[in-house]
XYZ file of N, CA and C in Angstrom:
609
model
N -12.943 -4.791 7.652
C -12.323 -3.335 6.719
C -13.386 -2.629 6.083
N -13.517 -1.559 6.333
C -14.782 -0.750 5.663
C -13.961 -0.336 4.520
N -14.074 -0.754 3.042
C -12.964 -0.940 2.124
C -13.878 0.610 1.539
N -15.243 0.818 1.681
C -16.338 2.015 0.686
C -15.210 2.852 1.722
N -14.893 2.944 3.063
C -14.216 4.298 3.671
C -12.844 4.813 3.263
N -12.500 3.280 2.815
C -11.144 3.803 2.252
C -10.942 3.960 0.505
N -11.941 3.753 -0.071
C -12.239 4.862 -1.326
C -12.062 6.047 -0.890
N -12.897 6.587 -0.261
C -13.159 7.942 0.296
C -11.703 8.508 0.505
N -10.881 7.814 1.698
C -9.874 8.637 2.154
C -9.202 8.655 1.164
N -8.803 7.827 0.375
C -8.128 7.851 -0.723
C -8.393 9.144 -1.552
N -9.490 9.302 -1.853
C -9.769 10.045 -2.766
C -9.406 11.130 -2.076
N -9.790 11.307 -1.105
C -9.362 12.637 -0.258
C -7.862 13.202 -0.645
N -7.371 12.579 -0.150
C -5.724 12.019 -0.399
C -5.244 12.882 -1.919
N -5.782 12.144 -2.827
C -5.586 12.530 -4.052
C -5.838 13.922 -4.482
N -7.180 14.306 -4.325
C -7.529 15.838 -4.334
C -6.417 16.739 -3.180
N -5.955 15.906 -2.439
C -4.856 16.556 -1.834
C -3.806 16.978 -2.253
N -2.814 15.959 -3.039
C -1.808 15.516 -4.075
C -2.445 16.535 -5.324
N -3.238 16.535 -5.605
C -4.013 17.214 -6.697
C -3.514 18.728 -6.733
N -4.392 18.899 -5.515
C -3.943 20.565 -5.361
C -2.830 20.854 -4.957
N -1.297 20.115 -4.583
C -0.420 20.393 -4.215
C 0.448 20.366 -5.374
N 0.327 19.244 -6.450
C 0.679 18.767 -7.572
C -0.345 18.740 -9.008
N -0.397 19.993 -9.205
C -1.724 20.111 -10.733
C -1.266 19.170 -11.335
N -1.889 18.449 -12.285
C -1.870 17.790 -13.311
C -1.619 19.151 -14.438
N -0.250 17.955 -15.377
C 0.532 19.355 -16.005
C -0.417 18.807 -17.516
N -0.579 20.063 -18.546
C -1.152 19.610 -19.916
C -0.865 18.478 -20.956
N -1.611 17.216 -21.271
C -1.052 16.094 -21.558
C -0.597 15.086 -20.488
N -0.640 15.432 -19.473
C -0.311 14.197 -18.560
C -1.235 13.306 -18.298
N -0.982 12.027 -18.329
C -1.304 10.671 -18.008
C -0.744 10.299 -16.927
N -2.236 11.123 -15.650
C -1.643 10.583 -14.298
C -1.854 9.086 -14.180
N -3.011 8.639 -14.937
C -3.444 7.170 -14.884
C -1.735 6.485 -14.680
N -1.518 6.667 -16.210
C -0.618 5.614 -16.412
C 0.680 5.516 -15.384
N 1.014 6.905 -14.583
C 1.869 7.104 -13.984
C 1.473 6.436 -12.634
N 0.375 6.326 -12.356
C -0.281 5.637 -10.900
C -0.263 4.076 -11.472
N -0.058 3.658 -12.366
C -0.336 2.203 -12.850
C 1.266 1.721 -12.728
N 2.043 2.533 -13.226
C 3.432 2.197 -12.964
C 3.767 2.350 -11.441
N 3.482 3.523 -11.085
C 3.747 3.457 -9.433
C 2.877 1.778 -8.652
N 1.927 1.254 -8.970
C 1.615 0.289 -8.587
C 2.705 -0.841 -9.209
N 2.940 -1.207 -10.449
C 4.047 -1.603 -10.385
C 5.407 -1.674 -9.924
N 5.344 -0.718 -9.797
C 6.648 -0.640 -8.660
C 6.498 -0.922 -7.447
N 5.273 -0.526 -6.706
C 5.160 -1.046 -4.892
C 5.064 -2.248 -5.555
N 4.131 -3.084 -6.329
C 4.342 -4.338 -6.582
C 5.669 -5.162 -6.049
N 6.452 -4.700 -7.387
C 7.932 -5.060 -6.672
C 8.613 -5.536 -5.752
N 8.219 -3.848 -5.026
C 8.639 -3.884 -3.170
C 7.990 -4.834 -2.028
N 6.882 -5.016 -2.744
C 6.219 -5.603 -1.636
C 6.610 -7.099 -1.952
N 6.889 -7.353 -2.970
C 7.542 -8.912 -3.663
C 8.904 -8.857 -3.077
N 9.499 -8.227 -2.731
C 11.231 -8.147 -2.441
C 10.873 -7.885 -0.877
N 10.046 -7.907 -0.138
C 9.856 -8.092 1.382
C 9.164 -8.941 1.443
N 8.361 -9.813 0.803
C 8.209 -11.484 0.634
C 8.811 -12.304 0.336
N 10.267 -12.269 -0.188
C 11.164 -12.939 -0.241
C 10.624 -14.205 -1.324
N 9.863 -14.175 -1.952
C 8.950 -15.318 -2.166
C 9.839 -15.782 -3.858
N 10.387 -15.135 -4.059
C 11.010 -15.652 -5.341
C 12.385 -15.634 -5.111
N 12.884 -15.671 -4.361
C 14.618 -15.752 -3.635
C 15.055 -17.228 -3.420
N 14.903 -17.686 -4.825
C 15.311 -19.412 -4.994
C 16.574 -19.438 -4.205
N 17.894 -18.565 -4.799
C 19.110 -18.710 -4.539
C 19.049 -18.751 -2.934
N 18.393 -18.055 -2.152
C 18.332 -17.770 -0.559
C 18.198 -19.056 0.112
N 19.009 -19.411 1.457
C 18.497 -20.195 2.311
C 16.867 -19.410 3.263
N 16.687 -17.780 3.048
C 16.406 -17.156 3.656
C 15.014 -16.779 2.840
N 14.219 -17.386 2.614
C 12.845 -16.909 1.731
C 11.359 -16.956 2.658
N 11.895 -16.495 4.140
C 10.820 -15.676 4.871
C 10.513 -14.274 4.704
N 9.546 -14.212 4.993
C 8.890 -12.875 4.662
C 9.188 -12.124 5.544
N 9.519 -10.748 5.612
C 10.083 -9.692 6.370
C 8.606 -9.068 7.269
N 8.621 -9.547 8.378
C 7.288 -9.265 9.218
C 7.741 -8.477 10.650
N 9.491 -7.927 10.453
C 9.597 -7.360 11.816
C 10.859 -6.602 11.301
N 10.478 -5.414 11.563
C 11.948 -4.240 11.593
C 11.966 -3.031 12.253
N 12.963 -1.976 12.386
C 12.777 -0.793 12.428
C 13.428 0.111 12.094
N 13.068 1.370 12.295
C 13.242 2.075 11.729
C 13.254 3.891 12.232
N 14.186 4.725 11.727
C 14.587 5.462 12.415
C 13.504 6.461 12.147
N 13.057 7.177 13.424
C 12.371 8.037 13.133
C 12.812 9.191 13.793
N 12.027 10.916 13.498
C 12.826 11.735 14.464
C 11.786 11.677 15.876
N 12.412 12.019 16.781
C 11.874 12.561 18.348
C 10.841 13.607 18.141
N 9.892 13.287 18.641
C 8.608 14.324 18.631
C 9.257 15.370 19.405
N 9.423 15.454 20.248
C 10.073 16.188 20.781
C 11.115 17.617 20.412
N 11.959 16.909 20.174
C 13.132 18.158 19.859
C 13.197 17.704 18.243
N 12.935 17.114 17.784
C 12.865 16.581 16.396
C 14.941 15.763 15.557
N 15.487 15.574 16.942
C 16.316 15.231 17.119
C 16.273 13.140 16.616
N 17.378 12.828 16.387
C 17.304 11.345 16.103
C 18.355 10.573 16.141
N 18.606 9.154 16.226
C 19.339 8.243 16.638
C 18.536 7.911 18.021
N 19.379 6.723 18.356
C 19.291 5.739 19.667
C 20.455 5.094 19.917
N 20.432 5.244 21.678
C 21.487 4.680 22.132
C 21.622 3.254 22.822
N 20.236 2.543 22.003
C 20.110 1.405 22.884
C 18.814 1.219 23.691
N 19.115 2.432 24.600
C 17.707 2.378 25.399
C 16.524 2.870 25.156
N 16.199 3.736 23.742
C 14.873 4.055 23.579
C 14.646 5.607 23.999
N 15.783 6.162 24.029
C 15.842 7.180 24.821
C 16.512 8.442 23.607
N 15.880 9.609 23.720
C 16.497 10.236 22.224
C 17.849 10.775 22.681
N 18.780 11.336 21.969
C 20.663 11.947 22.538
C 20.379 12.994 22.768
N 19.513 13.453 21.988
C 19.279 15.209 21.653
C 18.911 15.815 22.835
N 17.503 15.288 23.410
C 16.989 16.290 24.538
C 16.517 14.720 25.634
N 17.019 13.631 25.575
C 16.918 12.641 26.402
C 15.312 12.169 26.849
N 14.428 12.542 25.889
C 12.924 12.519 25.992
C 13.335 10.822 25.928
N 11.889 10.024 26.526
C 11.690 8.643 26.105
C 10.826 8.458 24.974
N 11.800 7.373 24.015
C 10.746 6.948 23.079
C 10.918 7.670 21.906
N 9.774 7.408 20.602
C 9.924 7.688 19.218
C 11.252 8.219 18.840
N 12.167 7.272 18.596
C 13.724 7.287 17.800
C 13.557 6.004 17.012
N 13.346 4.828 17.951
C 13.407 3.988 16.740
C 11.862 3.448 16.773
N 11.204 3.089 15.975
C 9.472 2.235 16.145
C 9.645 0.978 15.036
N 9.129 0.365 15.691
C 9.048 -1.405 15.362
C 7.968 -1.836 13.754
N 8.496 -1.650 13.078
C 7.383 -2.038 12.188
C 7.169 -3.095 10.796
N 5.819 -3.642 10.486
C 5.989 -4.605 9.798
C 6.361 -4.279 8.479
N 7.489 -4.774 7.611
C 8.326 -3.798 6.383
C 6.706 -4.691 5.253
N 6.857 -5.599 5.265
C 6.297 -6.883 4.164
C 4.377 -5.855 4.525
N 3.991 -5.351 5.478
C 2.447 -4.854 5.583
C 3.089 -3.267 5.024
N 3.973 -3.065 5.492
C 4.080 -1.678 4.778
C 3.901 -1.266 3.519
N 4.546 -2.677 3.036
C 4.797 -2.251 1.231
C 3.446 -2.555 0.758
N 2.706 -3.504 0.924
C 1.373 -4.101 1.307
C 0.230 -2.598 1.080
N 0.404 -1.782 2.050
C -0.538 -1.052 2.485
C -0.172 -0.164 1.091
N 1.088 0.147 0.642
C 1.568 1.084 -0.418
C 0.670 0.645 -1.849
N 0.756 -0.838 -1.915
C 0.176 -0.813 -2.924
C -0.893 -0.386 -2.826
N -1.714 -0.810 -1.859
C -3.391 -0.576 -1.787
C -3.985 0.322 -2.068
N -2.715 1.634 -1.442
C -3.154 3.026 -2.106
C -3.178 3.290 -2.968
N -1.802 3.078 -4.310
C -2.065 2.758 -5.775
C -3.166 2.207 -6.300
N -3.952 1.166 -5.857
C -5.204 0.502 -5.909
C -6.704 0.759 -6.131
N -6.500 1.846 -4.686
C -7.399 2.653 -4.444
C -7.545 3.839 -5.826
N -6.822 4.356 -5.194
C -6.347 5.529 -6.319
C -6.806 5.066 -8.210
N -6.333 4.094 -8.225
C -6.268 3.792 -9.635
C -8.247 3.548 -9.879
N -8.374 2.668 -8.862
C -10.202 2.273 -8.696
C -10.809 3.494 -8.793
N -11.071 4.339 -7.779
C -11.369 5.850 -8.503
C -11.325 6.512 -9.314
N -10.336 6.509 -10.286
C -10.214 7.123 -11.659
C -11.225 6.308 -12.692
N -10.824 5.193 -12.485
C -11.240 4.260 -13.401
C -13.210 3.690 -13.326
N -13.279 3.819 -12.275
C -14.296 3.256 -11.989
C -15.440 4.179 -11.066
N -14.762 5.332 -10.475
C -15.772 6.004 -9.527
C -15.635 5.353 -8.730
N -16.892 4.930 -8.703
C -17.491 3.915 -7.158
C -17.878 2.562 -7.758
N -17.690 1.801 -6.811
C -17.947 0.351 -6.182
C -19.360 0.393 -5.530
N -20.402 -0.421 -6.232
C -21.441 -0.562 -5.080
C -20.985 -1.417 -3.922
N -21.979 -1.078 -3.229
C -22.255 -1.890 -1.974
C -21.362 -3.584 -1.634
N -22.547 -3.651 -3.120
C -23.007 -5.394 -3.389
C -21.653 -5.740 -4.090
N -21.060 -5.279 -5.212
C -19.510 -5.520 -5.608
C -18.369 -5.494 -4.539
N -18.488 -4.411 -3.423
C -17.409 -4.792 -2.590
C -17.437 -5.839 -1.951
N -18.566 -5.877 -1.595
C -19.152 -7.852 -0.406
C -18.529 -8.776 -0.963
N -18.812 -8.818 -2.700
C -18.503 -9.731 -3.523
C -17.075 -9.554 -3.058
N -16.546 -8.664 -3.691
C -15.105 -9.047 -3.242
C -14.155 -9.436 -2.213
N -15.114 -9.076 -0.883
C -14.528 -9.358 0.326
C -14.646 -10.780 0.433
N -16.012 -11.138 0.013
C -16.316 -13.144 -0.077
C -15.194 -13.663 -0.404
N -14.749 -13.160 -2.094
C -14.221 -14.160 -2.461
C -12.530 -14.026 -2.556
N -12.169 -12.862 -1.884
C -10.985 -12.607 -1.048
C -10.897 -13.911 -0.575
N -9.453 -14.519 -0.725
C -9.666 -16.252 0.562
C -8.178 -16.497 0.614
N -7.673 -16.523 1.684
C -6.110 -16.821 1.379
C -5.992 -18.431 0.511
N -4.961 -18.474 -0.103
C -4.571 -19.510 -0.833
C -3.167 -19.814 -0.858
N -2.971 -20.518 -0.227
C -1.658 -21.511 0.520
C -0.752 -21.780 -0.837
N -1.408 -21.578 -2.016
C -0.538 -21.778 -3.073
C 0.259 -21.194 -3.481
N 0.592 -20.376 -4.866
C 1.841 -19.809 -5.150
C 1.991 -18.503 -5.002
N 2.809 -17.488 -4.130
C 2.561 -16.123 -3.854
C 3.343 -15.990 -5.017
N 3.963 -16.606 -5.960
C 4.661 -16.004 -6.961
C 4.024 -15.582 -7.987
N 3.011 -16.566 -8.178
C 2.187 -16.503 -9.185
C 1.045 -15.358 -8.783
N 0.740 -15.327 -7.877
C -0.445 -14.299 -7.596
C 0.781 -12.633 -7.927
N 1.910 -12.222 -7.335
C 2.286 -11.502 -7.880
C 2.475 -10.596 -9.750
N 2.869 -12.120 -10.191
C 2.825 -12.336 -11.707
C 1.337 -11.916 -12.293
N 0.396 -12.427 -11.595
C -1.121 -12.365 -12.485
C -1.424 -10.842 -12.271
N -0.979 -10.381 -10.384
C -1.059 -9.115 -10.349
C -0.592 -7.926 -11.284
N 0.709 -7.928 -11.239
C 1.176 -7.768 -12.905
C 0.450 -7.240 -14.351
N -0.395 -8.801 -14.565
C -0.665 -8.946 -15.641
C -1.990 -7.459 -15.943
N -2.328 -8.207 -14.462
C -4.076 -7.524 -14.638
C -3.415 -5.872 -14.229
N -2.879 -4.992 -14.047
C -2.263 -4.033 -13.847
C -1.996 -3.284 -14.963
N -1.513 -4.134 -16.023
C -1.207 -3.680 -16.896
C -2.700 -3.448 -18.029
N -3.676 -4.181 -17.608
C -4.835 -4.174 -18.332
C -5.524 -2.989 -17.777
N -5.527 -2.028 -16.234
C -6.025 -1.033 -16.019
C -6.019 0.015 -17.339
N -5.013 -0.044 -18.015
C -5.295 1.259 -18.790
C -6.360 1.519 -19.637
N -7.081 0.029 -20.090
C -8.312 -0.291 -20.451
C -9.334 -0.069 -19.898
N -9.561 0.663 -19.178
C -10.574 0.651 -18.266
C -11.646 -0.343 -17.508
N -11.363 -1.122 -17.660
C -12.135 -2.024 -17.563
C -12.629 -2.749 -16.371
N -13.495 -2.641 -15.981
C -14.350 -2.939 -14.534
C -14.044 -4.151 -13.731
N -14.015 -5.301 -14.746
C -13.943 -6.748 -14.648
C -12.438 -6.510 -14.428
N -10.972 -6.082 -14.721
C -9.859 -6.128 -14.766
C -9.726 -5.753 -12.957
N -10.291 -4.426 -13.359
C -10.092 -3.726 -11.760
C -10.498 -4.723 -10.790
N -11.471 -5.082 -11.196
C -12.441 -6.079 -9.656
C -11.054 -7.385 -9.690
N -11.131 -7.547 -10.579
C -9.855 -9.046 -10.334
C -8.746 -8.778 -9.506
N -8.234 -7.469 -10.323
C -7.047 -7.370 -9.597
C -7.216 -6.729 -8.087
N -8.070 -6.248 -7.670
C -8.245 -5.639 -6.230
C -8.995 -7.252 -5.481
N -9.673 -8.345 -6.328
C -9.435 -9.522 -5.421
C -8.602 -10.340 -4.968
N -7.503 -10.409 -6.003
C -6.338 -10.890 -5.900
C -5.244 -10.322 -4.939
N -5.283 -9.055 -5.143
C -5.007 -8.260 -4.118
C -4.875 -8.068 -3.085
N -6.387 -8.773 -2.243
C -6.772 -8.957 -1.162
C -6.301 -10.172 -0.627
N -6.788 -11.184 -1.468
C -6.175 -12.447 -1.168
C -5.160 -12.721 -0.493
N -3.963 -11.859 -1.657
C -2.418 -12.210 -1.711
C -2.414 -11.399 0.067
N -2.662 -10.218 0.479
C -2.689 -9.739 2.021
C -3.169 -11.334 3.044
N -3.947 -11.775 2.690
C -4.940 -12.811 3.308
C -3.561 -14.059 3.340
N -3.135 -14.130 2.744
C -2.511 -15.500 2.049
C -1.045 -14.935 3.512
N -0.838 -13.554 3.374
C 0.103 -13.323 3.945
C 0.138 -13.268 5.958
N -1.045 -13.372 5.932
C -1.701 -13.709 7.308
C -2.031 -12.677 7.879
N -2.144 -11.448 7.174
C -3.101 -9.954 7.733
C -4.360 -10.016 7.631
N -4.636 -9.394 8.710
C -6.489 -9.551 9.093
C -6.919 -8.251 8.341
N -8.076 -8.155 8.172
C -8.515 -6.935 7.569
C -8.158 -5.769 8.577
N -8.019 -5.861 9.516
C -8.106 -5.056 10.446
C -7.018 -4.457 10.770
N -5.651 -5.325 10.632
C -4.106 -5.125 10.612
C -3.836 -3.657 8.817
N -3.971 -4.843 7.752
C -4.751 -3.852 6.117
C -5.753 -2.571 6.425
N -6.498 -2.500 7.496
C -7.591 -1.129 7.133
C -6.099 0.201 8.115
N -5.731 -0.737 9.252
C -5.271 0.185 10.354
C -3.732 0.443 9.700
N -2.717 -0.353 8.479
C -2.128 0.095 7.972
C -2.310 0.823 7.205
N -2.908 0.873 6.579
C -3.967 1.884 5.317
C -4.244 3.006 6.016
N -4.580 3.499 7.110
C -4.930 4.383 7.890
C -3.442 5.595 8.530
N -2.625 4.503 9.357
C -1.207 4.778 9.147
C -0.740 5.937 7.881
N -0.514 5.037 6.972
C 0.160 5.317 6.075
C -0.625 6.395 5.571
N -1.955 6.699 5.494
C -2.391 7.911 4.575
C -2.776 8.897 5.589
N -2.476 8.775 6.644
C -2.002 10.428 7.519
C -0.466 10.836 7.118
N 0.411 9.614 7.181
C 1.572 10.231 6.890
C 1.750 10.748 4.861
N 0.717 10.229 4.385
C 1.017 11.118 3.325
C 0.252 12.300 3.430
N -0.740 12.283 4.227
C -1.070 13.862 3.930
C -0.191 14.597 4.466
N 0.359 14.326 5.353
C 1.681 14.988 6.035
C 2.901 15.513 5.373
N 3.166 14.438 4.452
C 3.940 14.757 3.060
C 3.952 15.737 2.148
N 2.773 15.792 1.723
C 2.314 17.126 1.238
C 2.674 18.261 1.502
N 2.119 18.293 3.010
C 1.967 19.714 3.326
C 3.712 19.777 4.243
N 4.592 18.906 3.673
C 6.029 19.095 4.530
C 7.055 19.758 3.092
N 6.166 19.276 1.625
C 7.214 19.826 0.953
C 7.721 18.322 0.047
N 7.287 17.260 0.510
C 7.873 15.911 0.229
C 8.402 15.723 -1.425
């Protein structure tokens, strides 16, 4: 995974957002990003189902289907055959996706954005250390989410140590979920493209 490139792509997305949604006088956008990260972490935990002690189904949601618009006629719906009922063209009506990975890369967007705000740039050796220190941990996923929330609260103080710790734990969590670096990178790139398109479509 080219993490340096992802930081740069996130910087470009943030500049695009800033152009469409300029900061208001007195706005604390970093605080909003930190809160957004905490919300996304909760959504990621929801898809992981790791805390649902009251349920027999505690397995993460790794597969789902999402309705999307037909790229040919902008219609939607599916008759079960994968053909758009509006224009009868094949595909692009329901798309298989990984709900947990999608929420995970949503978190990654905010983590990268916050990093660009509070650190500016990590050196190549710092990024190499982060990737080397990120390890699959079959321990307690619940504890990982709690620690990530705790570190996210500390980001307001702009300490590099807190940020590097948060990023390392977050990447370790992805490995624990079974994601490869390539899956995370491809998931990020796909969502980044959608986020740019949303800015242009008045999202």
